[in-house]
């Protein structure tokens, strides 16, 4: 069960107020029933046929044959096409905009700027993070007289074809008056810095703090105070499918339908209703096939509001906009971008007594949905898998003339883990200890474990995962071989990270939006089963996992189960897929709904079979049949009876459908240990990865094949951050990594072979025992790789380098070290 | 941001060179790709350019203004050019230094150009080289001009 | 993602192609594999009025013997150069460079001639072509002319090719032995050369009897590392000698490129390292 | 400051004839129409995806006369009188009319080995993998990775894709 942080004093404050933000508040869970009264999946289905097995995905046949439909693949009759004119300036006043020529161009239906749209569509919204005095600027869907980042939408062309719309964009003439731009978040805090938003006093959007334990005491008792500045650079999520929106408004039916590439159709529906001032009942959001998200589609975007508004203007003709890759890189949310100043109070035996972390988060020009919330997660997770007695994060969220940051795979936790795992290695280096021993020394060992930042870790066995990883990697042997290589003058390094992350977002009281998830399971008269889930998979394979769960609960084949998601028109309600929550929260909702359908089917079967009361209490499913005593009915027959309505048991109603809203009692805290070996080329600074080993613990595995897939993909993204990726803006705010020619998404040749294993430490937060695995690889890998590179460079006296560890940076560090006396 | 500097020896004295460098006809000939250059205010010229490197071509429209003029020593060129593929704004400080040989001048220039739009987001790696080539082209043409 | 409108011509003969170019001059662009032109069209960085597709002109997509050397037609793709037996036999440096270009799909369609006509300073081909003393055969309304690759590429994105001319083929004037190598450091996103060095050498009695080194990616245009070649000519090629000679790479040019992927100093260092590695690899080949 | 004008689309349409997935199609197209858009918008073959503008990601990979090419870097006009195979033509699912219902061994490998997640890069990746196996029936891990360098995947970390290609290699080798 989830616990509070106990008696330790924990405070989280905004700048001026002591009121704790909602997302951070967490007390004993009341929502979930005690474990003793709960039916756990493995009690109900002791020998599952599908759950836990490496089942092939149901999604795949359509995807490997090109028959799936992403937004761009949808074609509606009479569809119009939208292209958007975007700001080439980081900061400028729009002096004038001439659109007549564009309006008259062949195939153009209309050209729209702020003044034509503003009455139809309000500002881009944010989920209120509960941070007092949060400054939120005006954020229109088309620029209102001023542009604040390169790529900000300024006008939209609607035309008969995409080619015509694109041609017309070139005919719009905008006169901009360039204004001074501010790009560096630290410079943005200077009193004389140019202001991103003239209506605000300065560029500070918010301050926030979380602390616990006695820091003064910790720093007094420490043998040494280690200081380090650590940066988590700005990243571009780069889902392979760019964003895209189709919107259609049917005037007669008063119905707006929006097809969009999103992770959160239901939240989007609620927000669009607010932006467009339409009753929610008149808005339907559909996420068709979604080609990757990684947090970048966990948002409400200007274009979603804009297209909806345009759809009303050209009703009933549908309008379609498909983002180009350049637009995607400039105007879809970025990730990370934090600078942390660290002070670490450490003892000579490797014990860390306390950590102070002063963080500046570059949030870009505006607030998107979770912009302010993401860096607070870094503060909350600052303790990592260790029992630091005291920790404090102060956070400043700063406006700059760049694309807003928001969730990107891991969202706040990779930053925290990177900091902590660098700390562990800094401490090891400082006292000349083995990094493994420093970690062992500090591990949290008693669960539930209360962190100084107020979280309660459900379960964990960090040492077990570490030991298994050490064995898998042959750590001892590897260190011995490293010593030999060093003697030969080679720069070989071994790095590790032992992470814990916060997952399965989460209890509602810990979330800015709801933390629950819904599911409906319904059985048709012919016995086919539909699962409607509020989660919205975009590659995770929930169609398969939820079918595994449902088929096992109902004793049927997976083929009989169709999982539907992504359409607010048929899924009753939902929150979405993000934060490694889909299986732990959404899967549990499916389990609970299926369980309720099963109970009812048992009753219907008993009634239809004329079973005695004693037999009725012991109806069993075996080989796809419901058995009461020696008589049986097939699954389909029971389904038919439930709909036929003649043998409905007393107290029941006809039909076969259950909807369940699952509210978890706590977050879950998956963990693991990643080890990486690298060799650095002394002459070129190139890093080559010689081996990678990972042991992750995501609780009970639902489908090991899919877990491996999630871990591999996560590691690739973490490796991208460690070695290659960085969104580079020049000092005037131009995005220099504006295409995939300059922004390096890892390729097949960049990846080493990944040796992955698991430990299994179930959680009792949900009846599946599942913790979540979507972000684990990303969180674990970045510090393991960076630690390995720094370890390789240790003989040269190098203690830290900022990411990405591109060859030139490493080469310069080597050169500088060589030149040092 | 493109920053580059260089110098060039021109076989004319500073006094001779000074008016030449403000002559619209000369400027039009020497500025690479210049299709139109019209005086439109004090030391202010409206310009239309077609700049190209191989197949990569862009049309730009803008202004060139000379400020901080200290005859015959130095001035600042303020450049603003915009086109479909992006824009370039910036300044070039120009110094005319006496050369040991009396009939020659050393022109030193130092440019700070802010490039934006498509050319910055896809062509950043080539901008520095492009700017340098344009400067070289300018002086090459200027010399040709002076020879005739 | 959407080009500006243009007209498309697919002439049946080279003469017809030249004739179209003569008509439109600078407003026309030649397309063979399209892997330089079409990306520029999509970004609207290039907006010709006319595109002249020469990819199907008879005879242009072949590698042929030419005197004691060979000829590479304008339509020959990078992939052909990887697998062509004649190339492997007469000019292994070309065969070793080809797999380093782009990726499979780019190599399947992109052409060597298209690449040199685009004259991107980060392109691979100029390095080996300089080392091999390649000749570029150009046809135009006035007939045919031949330029050495070093003259052909003028600078960044610019060549001596006039608007109404077409490169018909690149000629490697003679056959070369197997002592050759191309080494490059890839820009991790685009795969272009941050630095690339091609070496073609010959040995007599353990001494280097001839050596040619082409360097690309590090300067506005690819160049021959003449100073280094001079130092190594006639020398015994041990690691120390090579390393010492390679240091002179900084004196070969004064305009090392600098961009967000690599500074001028780093490029200079890489060029030095790659010269050493390429010479050693050529020796071992 | 007024911006220069662009020329409106006045170019002459071209009549082209392309053999796509075994059937001949004839259309009149704008010369600037990209092969990618021709396949998707004119022919409704939406299995070929568009992931970038700069010929890097490979999501749009198709076969042109048996060579894997990026259809975003080709004009439809260039495909005139040539053969195109898209993911839809590699093998069709059982429920499609006229289909044998058999997957191509590479498709099978991707399914068996969980070689895809969001599926967006998958059609292009499969075409490239098929090309790879045609040229190197028994590829090493390194050859597989190099063969797929022109295709980005943001989901899988490529490992399962490598396994999928090995699976297909075994299958094609008669295993």
mmCIF file of N, CA and C in Angstrom, chain A residues 163 166-167 170 681 684 686 737 740-742 744 747 750 806-808 811-812, chain C residues 2 43-44 185 187-190 192 260-263 265-266 269-270 273 277:
data_model
loop_
_atom_site.group_PDB
_atom_site.id
_atom_site.type_symbol
_atom_site.label_atom_id
_atom_site.label_comp_id
_atom_site.label_asym_id
_atom_site.label_seq_id
_atom_site.Cartn_x
_atom_site.Cartn_y
_atom_site.Cartn_z
ATOM 1 N N UNK A 163 -0.792 21.330 -52.434
ATOM 2 C CA UNK A 163 0.170 22.031 -53.275
ATOM 3 C C UNK A 163 -0.261 23.491 -53.447
ATOM 4 N N UNK A 166 0.315 25.424 -50.229
ATOM 5 C CA UNK A 166 1.729 25.711 -50.020
ATOM 6 C C UNK A 166 2.185 26.869 -50.912
ATOM 7 N N UNK A 167 1.724 26.867 -52.163
ATOM 8 C CA UNK A 167 2.090 27.959 -53.066
ATOM 9 C C UNK A 167 1.595 29.295 -52.522
ATOM 10 N N UNK A 170 3.522 31.320 -49.837
ATOM 11 C CA UNK A 170 4.616 32.161 -50.319
ATOM 12 C C UNK A 170 4.134 33.525 -50.801
ATOM 13 N N UNK A 681 37.911 7.161 -28.747
ATOM 14 C CA UNK A 681 39.036 7.323 -29.680
ATOM 15 C C UNK A 681 39.772 8.602 -29.297
ATOM 16 N N UNK A 684 40.077 11.290 -32.202
ATOM 17 C CA UNK A 684 38.905 11.933 -32.805
ATOM 18 C C UNK A 684 37.819 12.259 -31.782
ATOM 19 N N UNK A 686 35.675 10.219 -30.766
ATOM 20 C CA UNK A 686 34.494 9.386 -31.010
ATOM 21 C C UNK A 686 34.323 8.338 -29.919
ATOM 22 N N UNK A 737 19.228 23.165 -35.799
ATOM 23 C CA UNK A 737 18.983 21.743 -36.056
ATOM 24 C C UNK A 737 17.526 21.600 -36.484
ATOM 25 N N UNK A 740 16.211 16.645 -40.043
ATOM 26 C CA UNK A 740 16.904 15.416 -39.640
ATOM 27 C C UNK A 740 18.284 15.303 -40.301
ATOM 28 N N UNK A 741 18.649 16.307 -41.098
ATOM 29 C CA UNK A 741 20.014 16.374 -41.627
ATOM 30 C C UNK A 741 20.984 16.876 -40.560
ATOM 31 N N UNK A 742 20.442 17.601 -39.589
ATOM 32 C CA UNK A 742 21.313 18.203 -38.583
ATOM 33 C C UNK A 742 20.993 17.743 -37.166
ATOM 34 N N UNK A 744 20.459 14.545 -34.955
ATOM 35 C CA UNK A 744 20.806 13.139 -35.151
ATOM 36 C C UNK A 744 19.948 12.203 -34.305
ATOM 37 N N UNK A 747 20.584 5.916 -35.527
ATOM 38 C CA UNK A 747 20.312 4.968 -36.606
ATOM 39 C C UNK A 747 20.692 3.558 -36.150
ATOM 40 N N UNK A 750 24.119 3.080 -35.052
ATOM 41 C CA UNK A 750 24.564 3.734 -33.809
ATOM 42 C C UNK A 750 24.305 2.873 -32.575
ATOM 43 N N UNK A 806 29.304 14.627 -27.998
ATOM 44 C CA UNK A 806 29.689 14.535 -29.404
ATOM 45 C C UNK A 806 31.204 14.537 -29.503
ATOM 46 N N UNK A 807 31.686 13.959 -30.597
ATOM 47 C CA UNK A 807 33.135 13.753 -30.694
ATOM 48 C C UNK A 807 33.949 15.014 -30.423
ATOM 49 N N UNK A 808 33.534 16.150 -30.977
ATOM 50 C CA UNK A 808 34.378 17.328 -30.791
ATOM 51 C C UNK A 808 34.491 17.719 -29.321
ATOM 52 N N UNK A 811 36.859 15.340 -27.736
ATOM 53 C CA UNK A 811 38.201 15.621 -28.247
ATOM 54 C C UNK A 811 38.796 16.860 -27.577
ATOM 55 N N UNK A 812 37.983 17.898 -27.441
ATOM 56 C CA UNK A 812 38.461 19.129 -26.792
ATOM 57 C C UNK A 812 38.851 18.870 -25.335
ATOM 58 N N UNK C 2 6.986 20.641 -50.800
ATOM 59 C CA UNK C 2 6.310 20.739 -52.093
ATOM 60 C C UNK C 2 7.077 21.715 -52.989
ATOM 61 N N UNK C 43 12.479 21.918 -50.555
ATOM 62 C CA UNK C 43 12.615 23.002 -49.585
ATOM 63 C C UNK C 43 12.479 24.369 -50.262
ATOM 64 N N UNK C 44 12.276 24.349 -51.562
ATOM 65 C CA UNK C 44 12.154 25.570 -52.372
ATOM 66 C C UNK C 44 13.417 26.419 -52.330
ATOM 67 N N UNK C 185 34.923 10.628 -41.463
ATOM 68 C CA UNK C 185 34.151 10.778 -40.237
ATOM 69 C C UNK C 185 32.797 11.309 -40.675
ATOM 70 N N UNK C 187 29.072 12.883 -40.360
ATOM 71 C CA UNK C 187 28.184 13.693 -39.540
ATOM 72 C C UNK C 187 27.050 12.754 -39.149
ATOM 73 N N UNK C 188 26.764 12.662 -37.851
ATOM 74 C CA UNK C 188 25.924 11.550 -37.407
ATOM 75 C C UNK C 188 24.496 11.627 -37.920
ATOM 76 N N UNK C 189 24.002 12.804 -38.234
ATOM 77 C CA UNK C 189 22.630 12.898 -38.739
ATOM 78 C C UNK C 189 22.578 12.663 -40.250
ATOM 79 N N UNK C 190 23.346 13.409 -40.998
ATOM 80 C CA UNK C 190 23.213 13.387 -42.457
ATOM 81 C C UNK C 190 24.085 12.332 -43.115
ATOM 82 N N UNK C 192 26.939 12.893 -44.146
ATOM 83 C CA UNK C 192 27.932 13.623 -44.940
ATOM 84 C C UNK C 192 29.298 13.544 -44.261
ATOM 85 N N UNK C 260 27.929 23.869 -36.931
ATOM 86 C CA UNK C 260 27.489 23.375 -35.635
ATOM 87 C C UNK C 260 27.958 21.952 -35.349
ATOM 88 N N UNK C 261 28.425 21.254 -36.370
ATOM 89 C CA UNK C 261 28.879 19.884 -36.145
ATOM 90 C C UNK C 261 30.369 19.785 -35.848
ATOM 91 N N UNK C 262 31.135 20.728 -36.340
ATOM 92 C CA UNK C 262 32.579 20.653 -36.131
ATOM 93 C C UNK C 262 33.210 22.017 -36.385
ATOM 94 N N UNK C 263 34.057 22.404 -35.468
ATOM 95 C CA UNK C 263 34.753 23.681 -35.634
ATOM 96 C C UNK C 263 35.910 23.500 -36.617
ATOM 97 N N UNK C 265 39.043 24.041 -36.044
ATOM 98 C CA UNK C 265 40.177 23.370 -35.388
ATOM 99 C C UNK C 265 39.962 21.858 -35.357
ATOM 100 N N UNK C 266 38.729 21.467 -35.079
ATOM 101 C CA UNK C 266 38.440 20.036 -35.008
ATOM 102 C C UNK C 266 38.552 19.393 -36.387
ATOM 103 N N UNK C 269 42.072 18.821 -37.190
ATOM 104 C CA UNK C 269 42.605 17.667 -36.462
ATOM 105 C C UNK C 269 42.132 16.360 -37.090
ATOM 106 N N UNK C 270 40.864 16.343 -37.475
ATOM 107 C CA UNK C 270 40.328 15.120 -38.087
ATOM 108 C C UNK C 270 41.023 14.832 -39.418
ATOM 109 N N UNK C 273 44.253 13.183 -38.679
ATOM 110 C CA UNK C 273 44.081 11.796 -38.237
ATOM 111 C C UNK C 273 43.694 10.904 -39.411
ATOM 112 N N UNK C 277 45.337 7.547 -41.096
ATOM 113 C CA UNK C 277 44.616 6.283 -41.152
ATOM 114 C C UNK C 277 44.433 5.799 -42.582
#
